[in-house]
GROMACS .gro file of C-alpha atoms in nm:
model
  212
    1MET     CA    1  -0.021 -26.482  -3.145
    2ASN     CA    2  -0.176 -26.409  -2.756
    3ASP     CA    3  -0.053 -26.493  -2.429
    4HIS     CA    4  -0.215 -26.784  -2.358
    5THR     CA    5  -0.109 -26.933  -2.702
    6ARG     CA    6   0.228 -26.864  -2.621
    7SER     CA    7   0.243 -27.032  -2.296
    8THR     CA    8   0.089 -27.332  -2.459
    9LEU     CA    9   0.378 -27.353  -2.697
   10LYS     CA   10   0.657 -27.284  -2.443
   11ALA     CA   11   0.506 -27.568  -2.210
   12VAL     CA   12   0.516 -27.767  -2.559
   13LEU     CA   13   0.885 -27.710  -2.616
   14LYS     CA   14   0.957 -27.780  -2.234
   15GLU     CA   15   0.801 -28.148  -2.256
   16PHE     CA   16   1.027 -28.167  -2.613
   17SER     CA   17   1.287 -28.089  -2.441
   18GLN     CA   18   1.263 -28.385  -2.142
   19PHE     CA   19   1.120 -28.592  -2.452
   20SER     CA   20   1.093 -28.947  -2.312
   21TYR     CA   21   1.377 -29.180  -2.408
   22ILE     CA   22   1.439 -29.598  -2.370
   23ALA     CA   23   1.826 -29.528  -2.225
   24PRO     CA   24   2.025 -29.842  -2.327
   25ASP     CA   25   2.089 -29.959  -1.964
   26ASP     CA   26   1.693 -29.975  -1.874
   27ILE     CA   27   1.624 -30.236  -2.154
   28PRO     CA   28   1.624 -30.601  -1.951
   29ASP     CA   29   1.894 -30.828  -2.047
   30ILE     CA   30   1.651 -31.167  -1.975
   31PRO     CA   31   1.441 -31.273  -2.224
   32LEU     CA   32   1.077 -31.139  -2.171
   33TYR     CA   33   0.713 -31.269  -2.236
   34MET     CA   34   0.482 -31.062  -2.480
   35ASP     CA   35   0.293 -30.930  -2.175
   36GLN     CA   36   0.606 -30.807  -2.027
   37ILE     CA   37   0.730 -30.662  -2.317
   38THR     CA   38   0.431 -30.425  -2.421
   39THR     CA   39   0.385 -30.340  -1.968
   40PHE     CA   40   0.762 -30.213  -2.049
   41MET     CA   41   0.726 -30.064  -2.347
   42ASP     CA   42   0.426 -29.841  -2.231
   43ALA     CA   43   0.577 -29.744  -1.889
   44LYS     CA   44   0.912 -29.624  -2.030
   45LEU     CA   45   0.685 -29.417  -2.292
   46SER     CA   46   0.428 -29.333  -2.165
   47ASP     CA   47   0.485 -28.954  -2.186
   48CYS     CA   48   0.454 -28.986  -2.571
   49LYS     CA   49   0.132 -29.102  -2.573
   50ARG     CA   50  -0.102 -28.872  -2.725
   51TYR     CA   51  -0.397 -28.983  -2.511
   52PRO     CA   52  -0.407 -29.170  -2.168
   53ASP     CA   53  -0.541 -29.503  -2.293
   54GLU     CA   54  -0.318 -29.482  -2.584
   55LYS     CA   55  -0.122 -29.814  -2.626
   56ILE     CA   56   0.246 -29.779  -2.740
   57LEU     CA   57   0.263 -30.155  -2.825
   58THR     CA   58   0.001 -30.443  -2.839
   59LYS     CA   59   0.033 -30.837  -2.882
   60THR     CA   60  -0.124 -30.785  -3.212
   61MET     CA   61   0.139 -30.508  -3.342
   62ILE     CA   62   0.411 -30.777  -3.236
   63ASN     CA   63   0.234 -31.025  -3.434
   64ASN     CA   64   0.238 -30.866  -3.694
   65TYR     CA   65   0.594 -30.735  -3.726
   66ALA     CA   66   0.670 -31.134  -3.658
   67LYS     CA   67   0.461 -31.195  -3.962
   68ASN     CA   68   0.628 -30.917  -4.190
   69LYS     CA   69   0.920 -31.026  -4.071
   70LEU     CA   70   1.065 -30.734  -3.945
   71ILE     CA   71   1.139 -30.891  -3.586
   72PRO     CA   72   1.266 -31.251  -3.615
   73PRO     CA   73   1.040 -31.516  -3.414
   74PRO     CA   74   1.076 -31.546  -3.058
   75GLU     CA   75   1.227 -31.850  -2.859
   76LYS     CA   76   1.015 -32.067  -2.690
   77LYS     CA   77   0.781 -31.694  -2.665
   78LYS     CA   78   1.024 -31.545  -2.488
   79TYR     CA   79   1.159 -31.217  -2.661
   80SER     CA   80   1.546 -31.154  -2.602
   81ARG     CA   81   1.712 -30.789  -2.547
   82ASP     CA   82   1.760 -30.729  -2.938
   83HIS     CA   83   1.398 -30.820  -3.040
   84ILE     CA   84   1.297 -30.531  -2.769
   85LEU     CA   85   1.598 -30.278  -2.961
   86LEU     CA   86   1.403 -30.387  -3.309
   87LEU     CA   87   1.072 -30.326  -3.148
   88ILE     CA   88   1.181 -29.971  -3.026
   89TYR     CA   89   1.310 -29.850  -3.353
   90ILE     CA   90   0.964 -29.980  -3.500
   91TYR     CA   91   0.793 -29.772  -3.240
   92TYR     CA   92   0.956 -29.453  -3.369
   93LEU     CA   93   0.925 -29.557  -3.782
   94LYS     CA   94   0.603 -29.682  -3.795
   95ASP     CA   95   0.432 -29.322  -3.776
   96PHE     CA   96   0.564 -29.161  -4.117
   97LEU     CA   97   0.736 -29.530  -4.307
   98SER     CA   98   0.571 -29.765  -4.452
   99ILE     CA   99   0.634 -30.149  -4.315
  100SER     CA  100   0.819 -30.199  -4.667
  101ASP     CA  101   1.049 -29.930  -4.586
  102ILE     CA  102   1.109 -30.002  -4.219
  103GLN     CA  103   1.191 -30.374  -4.313
  104THR     CA  104   1.433 -30.240  -4.598
  105LEU     CA  105   1.598 -30.025  -4.238
  106LEU     CA  106   1.611 -30.261  -4.036
  107GLU     CA  107   1.693 -30.548  -4.247
  108PRO     CA  108   2.065 -30.600  -4.240
  109MET     CA  109   2.070 -30.495  -3.884
  110LYS     CA  110   1.843 -30.800  -3.815
  111ASN     CA  111   2.052 -31.053  -4.070
  112LYS     CA  112   2.426 -30.906  -3.968
  113HIS     CA  113   2.406 -30.813  -3.589
  114PHE     CA  114   2.054 -31.016  -3.410
  115GLN     CA  115   2.238 -31.225  -3.125
  116SER     CA  116   2.510 -31.226  -3.350
  117GLY     CA  117   2.752 -31.216  -3.156
  118GLU     CA  118   2.956 -31.041  -3.351
  119ASP     CA  119   3.087 -30.662  -3.343
  120PRO     CA  120   2.901 -30.428  -3.340
  121SER     CA  121   2.595 -30.610  -3.120
  122LEU     CA  122   2.280 -30.445  -3.154
  123ASN     CA  123   2.295 -30.333  -2.833
  124GLU     CA  124   2.613 -30.100  -2.933
  125ILE     CA  125   2.445 -29.952  -3.250
  126TYR     CA  126   2.127 -29.862  -3.007
  127LYS     CA  127   2.402 -29.714  -2.718
  128GLU     CA  128   2.521 -29.493  -3.104
  129VAL     CA  129   2.259 -29.377  -3.207
  130PHE     CA  130   2.087 -29.299  -2.864
  131GLN     CA  131   2.355 -29.025  -2.787
  132LEU     CA  132   2.312 -28.914  -3.123
  133VAL     CA  133   1.947 -28.874  -3.082
  134LYS     CA  134   1.986 -28.733  -2.745
  135GLY     CA  135   2.253 -28.512  -2.872
  136GLN     CA  136   2.068 -28.329  -3.075
  137THR     CA  137   1.715 -28.250  -2.865
  138GLY     CA  138   1.875 -27.880  -2.762
  139TYR     CA  139   1.951 -27.810  -3.074
  140MET     CA  140   1.591 -27.872  -3.198
  141THR     CA  141   1.441 -27.720  -2.940
  142LYS     CA  142   1.663 -27.399  -3.045
  143ASP     CA  143   1.509 -27.463  -3.447
  144LEU     CA  144   1.153 -27.506  -3.307
  145MET     CA  145   1.166 -27.155  -3.129
  146ARG     CA  146   1.304 -26.996  -3.472
  147ARG     CA  147   1.034 -27.175  -3.616
  148TRP     CA  148   0.769 -27.007  -3.411
  149GLN     CA  149   0.932 -26.684  -3.407
  150ALA     CA  150   0.941 -26.695  -3.793
  151ALA     CA  151   0.550 -26.789  -3.778
  152GLU     CA  152   0.453 -26.450  -3.551
  153SER     CA  153   0.573 -26.270  -3.806
  154THR     CA  154   0.332 -26.377  -4.067
  155PHE     CA  155  -0.023 -26.200  -4.112
  156ALA     CA  156   0.119 -25.881  -3.947
  157ASP     CA  157  -0.101 -25.669  -4.113
  158ILE     CA  158  -0.424 -25.825  -4.046
  159ASP     CA  159  -0.726 -25.827  -3.798
  160GLU     CA  160  -0.603 -25.941  -3.463
  161LYS     CA  161  -0.885 -26.214  -3.387
  162ASP     CA  162  -0.761 -26.364  -3.739
  163GLN     CA  163  -0.423 -26.299  -3.690
  164GLU     CA  164  -0.379 -26.574  -3.382
  165TYR     CA  165  -0.534 -26.897  -3.589
  166LEU     CA  166  -0.338 -26.809  -3.914
  167GLN     CA  167  -0.023 -26.755  -3.731
  168LEU     CA  168  -0.066 -27.108  -3.583
  169PHE     CA  169  -0.151 -27.234  -3.911
  170SER     CA  170   0.179 -27.107  -4.093
  171PHE     CA  171   0.378 -27.246  -3.805
  172ILE     CA  172   0.250 -27.589  -3.842
  173CYS     CA  173   0.278 -27.554  -4.188
  174LEU     CA  174   0.627 -27.484  -4.159
  175LEU     CA  175   0.687 -27.813  -3.930
  176SER     CA  176   0.460 -28.015  -4.206
  177PHE     CA  177   0.683 -27.904  -4.461
  178ASP     CA  178   1.009 -27.985  -4.244
  179VAL     CA  179   0.846 -28.318  -4.180
  180TYR     CA  180   0.758 -28.351  -4.555
  181VAL     CA  181   1.143 -28.291  -4.685
  182LYS     CA  182   1.268 -28.514  -4.385
  183LYS     CA  183   0.990 -28.812  -4.500
  184LYS     CA  184   1.101 -28.796  -4.891
  185LEU     CA  185   1.463 -28.791  -4.794
  186ILE     CA  186   1.420 -29.124  -4.563
  187GLU     CA  187   1.239 -29.299  -4.874
  188GLU     CA  188   1.471 -29.231  -5.142
  189VAL     CA  189   1.759 -29.349  -4.888
  190ALA     CA  190   1.539 -29.648  -4.785
  191ASP     CA  191   1.457 -29.733  -5.196
  192GLU     CA  192   1.906 -29.664  -5.231
  193MET     CA  193   1.945 -29.956  -4.979
  194ARG     CA  194   1.684 -30.204  -5.104
  195VAL     CA  195   1.876 -30.155  -5.437
  196TYR     CA  196   2.222 -30.202  -5.286
  197PHE     CA  197   2.110 -30.484  -5.071
  198SER     CA  198   1.942 -30.651  -5.356
  199GLU     CA  199   2.267 -30.596  -5.614
  200HIS     CA  200   2.476 -30.772  -5.290
  201ASP     CA  201   2.242 -31.069  -5.255
  202LYS     CA  202   2.281 -31.138  -5.647
  203LYS     CA  203   2.659 -31.097  -5.610
  204ASP     CA  204   2.676 -31.307  -5.257
  205SER     CA  205   2.470 -31.600  -5.469
  206GLY     CA  206   2.647 -31.611  -5.780
  207LYS     CA  207   2.946 -31.691  -5.568
  208GLN     CA  208   2.846 -31.944  -5.386
  209LYS     CA  209   2.696 -32.107  -5.735
  210THR     CA  210   3.038 -32.047  -5.908
  211PRO     CA  211   3.227 -32.411  -5.903
  212ASP     CA  212   3.594 -32.466  -5.735
   0.00000   0.00000   0.00000
C-alpha cells in the first residue's frame, strides 16, 4: 500500500479508537418528547455518521420500533430514560440484525427490567455493557492493525499499480468474513434465546392453569 493509503487507514484506526459512545451519565433522567430524543441521539452520535446529512434517529424510526414492539409506547407522548436506553441498543444492532432478532434480544430486558424498579435496572445493565465494550476498543484497534498488516503481505509479486487495490480488497474481505462469522453466531444465539423464552412462557402458562 502506498503512503497515502497507509495514512488514510491510520486516520480511520485513530478515529475508531476514539469512537463515539453515549456514556450512561449523559442520558437524560427526565422524560423527553420525540423531537428531543432525535436531537439528543443526533448530537451524541454525530461521529458515527457516514454522511453529514445522515439522520441517526427519526420520528418514523421511533414509531416503527414501537409498532414492532421493540420499545414500549410512550407515556403522554414522553419517553423515559429506559426508552432511550433501548433505542441506543437498537441503533447499534439494526445495521446487521433483523427486526425479529433485535426483538428477541431485547424482549427479556423490556419485560423484566423496563421501569420495573427491580435490580438490575436497565440503566445498571447499560453501565455494565458500556464498560465491557469500552474496554475492548484498544484490543479491537490492535486486531484491525494486525489484519491490515496481513492484507499488506498479499499479492506481493504482482505489478504495483494492481497491488494496492487488491491488498485493499484483501483487507475488506478479511473484515467482511469476520463480520459474517460474528453475525451468524449472533443469529444462532438469538434463535437459542427464542426457543428458551418460548419454552419458559409455556411452562409459566401451564403453572397458571394448574388448579390448587
